[in-house]
GROMACS .gro file of C-alpha atoms in nm:
model
  232
    1MET     CA    1  -0.082  -1.811  -5.215
    2LEU     CA    2   0.145  -1.570  -5.036
    3ALA     CA    3   0.452  -1.735  -4.915
    4ILE     CA    4   0.606  -1.628  -4.563
    5SER     CA    5   0.974  -1.681  -4.512
    6VAL     CA    6   1.114  -1.812  -4.198
    7ASP     CA    7   1.258  -1.479  -4.116
    8ASP     CA    8   0.910  -1.316  -4.131
    9LYS     CA    9   0.773  -1.564  -3.885
   10LYS     CA   10   1.071  -1.495  -3.660
   11THR     CA   11   1.005  -1.125  -3.671
   12LYS     CA   12   0.631  -1.163  -3.610
   13ASP     CA   13   0.711  -1.383  -3.314
   14MET     CA   14   0.965  -1.148  -3.178
   15LYS     CA   15   0.712  -0.854  -3.201
   16SER     CA   16   0.448  -1.068  -3.044
   17LYS     CA   17   0.688  -1.124  -2.731
   18LEU     CA   18   0.796  -0.763  -2.718
   19PHE     CA   19   0.427  -0.654  -2.712
   20ALA     CA   20   0.354  -0.911  -2.439
   21LEU     CA   21   0.664  -0.770  -2.246
   22PHE     CA   22   0.542  -0.408  -2.283
   23ILE     CA   23   0.199  -0.515  -2.154
   24SER     CA   24   0.356  -0.680  -1.861
   25LEU     CA   25   0.585  -0.388  -1.773
   26THR     CA   26   0.292  -0.158  -1.779
   27LEU     CA   27   0.105  -0.374  -1.554
   28PHE     CA   28   0.396  -0.406  -1.320
   29THR     CA   29   0.412  -0.024  -1.307
   30GLN     CA   30   0.054  -0.008  -1.221
   31MET     CA   31   0.045  -0.290  -0.983
   32THR     CA   32   0.359  -0.198  -0.766
   33PRO     CA   33   0.256   0.007  -0.468
   34ALA     CA   34   0.420   0.330  -0.351
   35SER     CA   35   0.745   0.290  -0.142
   36GLY     CA   36   0.700   0.276   0.225
   37ASN     CA   37   0.424   0.033   0.256
   38GLU     CA   38   0.486  -0.288   0.464
   39THR     CA   39   0.633  -0.603   0.314
   40LYS     CA   40   0.537  -0.928   0.462
   41THR     CA   41   0.694  -1.273   0.385
   42PHE     CA   42   0.525  -1.596   0.377
   43PRO     CA   43   0.692  -1.953   0.375
   44CYS     CA   44   0.682  -2.149   0.038
   45GLY     CA   45   0.884  -2.458   0.078
   46GLY     CA   46   1.195  -2.526   0.287
   47SER     CA   47   1.351  -2.198   0.408
   48ALA     CA   48   1.217  -2.001   0.095
   49THR     CA   49   0.968  -1.730   0.127
   50TYR     CA   50   0.759  -1.516  -0.117
   51SER     CA   51   0.687  -1.145  -0.043
   52VAL     CA   52   0.355  -0.947  -0.032
   53LEU     CA   53   0.345  -0.571  -0.064
   54MET     CA   54   0.084  -0.440   0.175
   55PRO     CA   55  -0.194  -0.301   0.177
   56ALA     CA   56  -0.213  -0.351  -0.188
   57GLY     CA   57  -0.162  -0.736  -0.156
   58VAL     CA   58   0.074  -0.782  -0.443
   59ALA     CA   59   0.260  -1.106  -0.425
   60PHE     CA   60   0.623  -1.116  -0.563
   61ASP     CA   61   0.963  -1.251  -0.514
   62GLY     CA   62   0.883  -1.617  -0.495
   63LYS     CA   63   1.135  -1.740  -0.737
   64GLN     CA   64   1.300  -1.979  -0.461
   65CYS     CA   65   0.973  -2.134  -0.374
   66SER     CA   66   0.929  -2.517  -0.411
   67GLY     CA   67   0.663  -2.795  -0.355
   68SER     CA   68   0.299  -2.726  -0.302
   69LEU     CA   69   0.177  -2.361  -0.232
   70THR     CA   70  -0.129  -2.205  -0.121
   71ILE     CA   71  -0.136  -1.834  -0.175
   72ASP     CA   72  -0.206  -1.634   0.127
   73SER     CA   73  -0.557  -1.469   0.153
   74SER     CA   74  -0.397  -1.137   0.193
   75VAL     CA   75  -0.292  -1.156  -0.167
   76LYS     CA   76  -0.504  -0.970  -0.418
   77ARG     CA   77  -0.264  -0.977  -0.719
   78VAL     CA   78   0.023  -1.194  -0.822
   79ASP     CA   79   0.287  -0.975  -0.972
   80VAL     CA   80   0.475  -1.011  -1.304
   81ALA     CA   81   0.705  -1.306  -1.299
   82ALA     CA   82   0.645  -1.348  -0.932
   83PHE     CA   83   0.722  -1.726  -0.929
   84GLN     CA   84   0.906  -1.757  -1.243
   85ASN     CA   85   1.144  -2.043  -1.274
   86SER     CA   86   1.066  -2.174  -0.921
   87GLN     CA   87   1.038  -2.534  -0.813
   88LEU     CA   88   0.678  -2.536  -0.722
   89THR     CA   89   0.470  -2.872  -0.809
   90SER     CA   90   0.122  -2.738  -0.726
   91VAL     CA   91  -0.029  -2.397  -0.659
   92THR     CA   92  -0.391  -2.313  -0.499
   93ILE     CA   93  -0.493  -1.950  -0.560
   94GLY     CA   94  -0.784  -1.842  -0.350
   95ASN     CA   95  -1.069  -1.598  -0.432
   96SER     CA   96  -0.895  -1.299  -0.286
   97VAL     CA   97  -0.682  -1.289  -0.612
   98THR     CA   98  -0.828  -1.129  -0.906
   99SER     CA   99  -0.524  -1.049  -1.109
  100ILE     CA  100  -0.217  -1.278  -1.228
  101GLY     CA  101   0.052  -1.085  -1.398
  102ASP     CA  102   0.249  -1.194  -1.706
  103PHE     CA  103   0.498  -1.475  -1.669
  104ALA     CA  104   0.395  -1.525  -1.316
  105PHE     CA  105   0.469  -1.898  -1.339
  106SER     CA  106   0.663  -1.906  -1.653
  107GLY     CA  107   0.951  -2.165  -1.663
  108VAL     CA  108   0.819  -2.364  -1.364
  109LEU     CA  109   0.924  -2.701  -1.503
  110THR     CA  110   0.787  -2.899  -1.208
  111LEU     CA  111   0.436  -2.751  -1.199
  112THR     CA  112   0.175  -3.003  -1.243
  113THR     CA  113  -0.145  -2.867  -1.096
  114VAL     CA  114  -0.292  -2.513  -1.045
  115SER     CA  115  -0.618  -2.404  -0.882
  116LEU     CA  116  -0.731  -2.078  -1.003
  117PRO     CA  117  -1.024  -1.848  -0.852
  118ASP     CA  118  -1.336  -1.832  -1.050
  119ASN     CA  119  -1.367  -1.452  -1.005
  120LEU     CA  120  -1.044  -1.402  -1.179
  121LYS     CA  121  -1.044  -1.068  -1.392
  122PHE     CA  122  -0.689  -1.075  -1.557
  123LEU     CA  123  -0.454  -1.343  -1.660
  124GLY     CA  124  -0.135  -1.258  -1.829
  125PRO     CA  125  -0.082  -1.420  -2.192
  126ASN     CA  126   0.233  -1.591  -2.083
  127VAL     CA  127   0.151  -1.687  -1.711
  128PHE     CA  128   0.221  -2.049  -1.785
  129GLU     CA  129   0.483  -2.025  -2.049
  130ARG     CA  130   0.728  -2.334  -2.039
  131THR     CA  131   0.528  -2.526  -1.781
  132TYR     CA  132   0.564  -2.844  -1.967
  133ALA     CA  133   0.456  -3.058  -1.688
  134LEU     CA  134   0.142  -2.884  -1.622
  135THR     CA  135  -0.162  -3.137  -1.665
  136ARG     CA  136  -0.441  -2.992  -1.459
  137ILE     CA  137  -0.594  -2.651  -1.418
  138GLU     CA  138  -0.885  -2.619  -1.188
  139TYR     CA  139  -1.109  -2.336  -1.284
  140CYS     CA  140  -1.484  -2.287  -1.317
  141GLY     CA  141  -1.494  -1.925  -1.465
  142ASN     CA  142  -1.542  -1.789  -1.810
  143MET     CA  143  -1.191  -1.669  -1.885
  144LYS     CA  144  -0.991  -1.819  -2.197
  145GLY     CA  145  -0.631  -1.864  -2.299
  146PHE     CA  146  -0.508  -2.145  -2.077
  147PRO     CA  147  -0.239  -2.375  -2.220
  148ILE     CA  148  -0.463  -2.672  -2.140
  149THR     CA  149  -0.850  -2.707  -2.095
  150PRO     CA  150  -0.937  -2.620  -1.740
  151VAL     CA  151  -1.156  -2.860  -1.536
  152CYS     CA  152  -1.421  -2.755  -1.287
  153PRO     CA  153  -1.413  -2.980  -0.988
  154PRO     CA  154  -1.760  -3.139  -0.897
  155GLU     CA  155  -1.752  -2.983  -0.530
  156ARG     CA  156  -1.692  -2.636  -0.679
  157GLN     CA  157  -1.962  -2.677  -0.948
  158ALA     CA  158  -2.206  -2.792  -0.666
  159ILE     CA  159  -2.128  -2.469  -0.474
  160ILE     CA  160  -2.161  -2.260  -0.785
  161ASP     CA  161  -2.501  -2.422  -0.874
  162ALA     CA  162  -2.628  -2.393  -0.514
  163ALA     CA  163  -2.548  -2.010  -0.527
  164LYS     CA  164  -2.717  -1.985  -0.866
  165ALA     CA  165  -3.027  -2.161  -0.734
  166ALA     CA  166  -3.028  -1.943  -0.407
  167ALA     CA  167  -3.001  -1.626  -0.628
  168GLU     CA  168  -3.273  -1.735  -0.869
  169LEU     CA  169  -3.496  -1.829  -0.572
  170LYS     CA  170  -3.435  -1.481  -0.409
  171ALA     CA  171  -3.508  -1.319  -0.722
  172LYS     CA  172  -3.830  -1.512  -0.772
  173ALA     CA  173  -3.944  -1.426  -0.424
  174GLU     CA  174  -3.863  -1.055  -0.459
  175ALA     CA  175  -4.064  -1.036  -0.790
  176GLU     CA  176  -4.353  -1.231  -0.624
  177ALA     CA  177  -4.344  -0.991  -0.328
  178LYS     CA  178  -4.325  -0.689  -0.573
  179ALA     CA  179  -4.622  -0.816  -0.770
  180GLU     CA  180  -4.818  -0.878  -0.454
  181ALA     CA  181  -4.747  -0.524  -0.325
  182GLU     CA  182  -4.842  -0.370  -0.649
  183ALA     CA  183  -5.166  -0.582  -0.660
  184GLU     CA  184  -5.251  -0.461  -0.308
  185ALA     CA  185  -5.171  -0.106  -0.390
  186LYS     CA  186  -5.394  -0.126  -0.710
  187ALA     CA  187  -5.676  -0.294  -0.498
  188LYS     CA  188  -5.660  -0.019  -0.231
  189ALA     CA  189  -5.656   0.257  -0.513
  190GLU     CA  190  -5.960   0.101  -0.656
  191ALA     CA  191  -6.143   0.069  -0.329
  192GLU     CA  192  -6.078   0.428  -0.239
  193ALA     CA  193  -6.194   0.541  -0.593
  194LYS     CA  194  -6.517   0.346  -0.547
  195ALA     CA  195  -6.569   0.480  -0.194
  196LYS     CA  196  -6.512   0.828  -0.308
  197ALA     CA  197  -6.764   0.787  -0.597
  198LYS     CA  198  -7.013   0.629  -0.364
  199ALA     CA  199  -6.966   0.907  -0.121
  200GLY     CA  200  -7.032   1.146  -0.407
  201THR     CA  201  -7.349   0.998  -0.513
  202SER     CA  202  -7.494   0.958  -0.162
  203LYS     CA  203  -7.470   1.320  -0.062
  204SER     CA  204  -7.805   1.472  -0.036
  205LYS     CA  205  -7.911   1.839  -0.035
  206SER     CA  206  -8.202   2.013   0.167
  207ILE     CA  207  -8.412   2.306   0.031
  208VAL     CA  208  -8.697   2.485   0.196
  209CYS     CA  209  -9.008   2.529  -0.001
  210GLN     CA  210  -9.298   2.750   0.093
  211LYS     CA  211  -9.652   2.797  -0.004
  212GLY     CA  212  -9.816   3.084   0.160
  213LYS     CA  213  -9.740   3.057   0.545
  214SER     CA  214  -9.671   2.679   0.503
  215LYS     CA  215  -9.297   2.575   0.476
  216LEU     CA  216  -9.165   2.240   0.381
  217THR     CA  217  -8.808   2.104   0.373
  218VAL     CA  218  -8.729   1.866   0.091
  219SER     CA  219  -8.416   1.677   0.083
  220GLY     CA  220  -8.264   1.459  -0.180
  221LYS     CA  221  -7.984   1.444  -0.446
  222ASN     CA  222  -8.171   1.686  -0.662
  223PRO     CA  223  -8.449   1.811  -0.441
  224LYS     CA  224  -8.748   1.983  -0.599
  225CYS     CA  225  -9.042   2.175  -0.445
  226PRO     CA  226  -9.374   2.010  -0.470
  227GLU     CA  227  -9.631   2.153  -0.696
  228GLY     CA  228  -9.746   2.471  -0.555
  229TYR     CA  229  -9.453   2.545  -0.358
  230LYS     CA  230  -9.165   2.767  -0.430
  231LYS     CA  231  -8.818   2.731  -0.324
  232LYS     CA  232  -8.743   2.989  -0.056
   0.00000   0.00000   0.00000
C-alpha cells in the first residue's frame, strides 16, 4: 500500500482550495454586471443592509447582516462571499434565485436554518463552509453536495406532488385528444375513400344502338347493344 505523507495531504488540500477559489473568482467575474447599473439596498437586521445590482439581480455586500433574512424576490443570484462571516441565524431564498456563489454563507457561525429554492441550478462547493451551527436545510430539488442532508417540508412536497399530478393529467388529456383527433381523421379519410369508390362504381354510360331505322339507347356500367343492333 502506498503511504501518503502529511505534507502530501496538505498539498492536495491546498490545491483543492485554490481550484475552488479559481472557480469562484471566475464566477464572480461572470456574475458582476457592468458598471453604471443601479444598486439597491435591502434591510437585513438592525441598521445593516445588503446590496443588489440591478437589473442583473446579483446580491452582495451582506457581511453585516444578522438575524433572520428572506432574500428579496428581485435577486436572481447570490454573489461569491455575499454574506460571508455575517451574523445571520436563518435564511430563506425564494425561487427567483437560481445560483449561489461560492463562500456565500461561509463562516456564518450563527446560521442554523436555510431554505433553498428547488429550481436551484448552481451551488458553490464551499457555500456553507464553517457553518458549524447549521442543523436544517430545506430543499426538495435534486442537487447534491450539502454539508448536511436536506429535508423536504411536507407542504412543499404537497405542492410539488400536486403540480406533477396536474402535469400528468394535462399530458393524458392532450394524448387522448390527439388520439381522438387522429381517429376522427382516419374515419373521415376512410369514409371519403369509400364514397369515392362507390361513386366510381355507380357511374353509368349510355350508348345508342341501331338496327335499320330503329334506334335504341342502352345505359349501364358496361352497356352493350342487343343482338341484331349495332353501336352507332
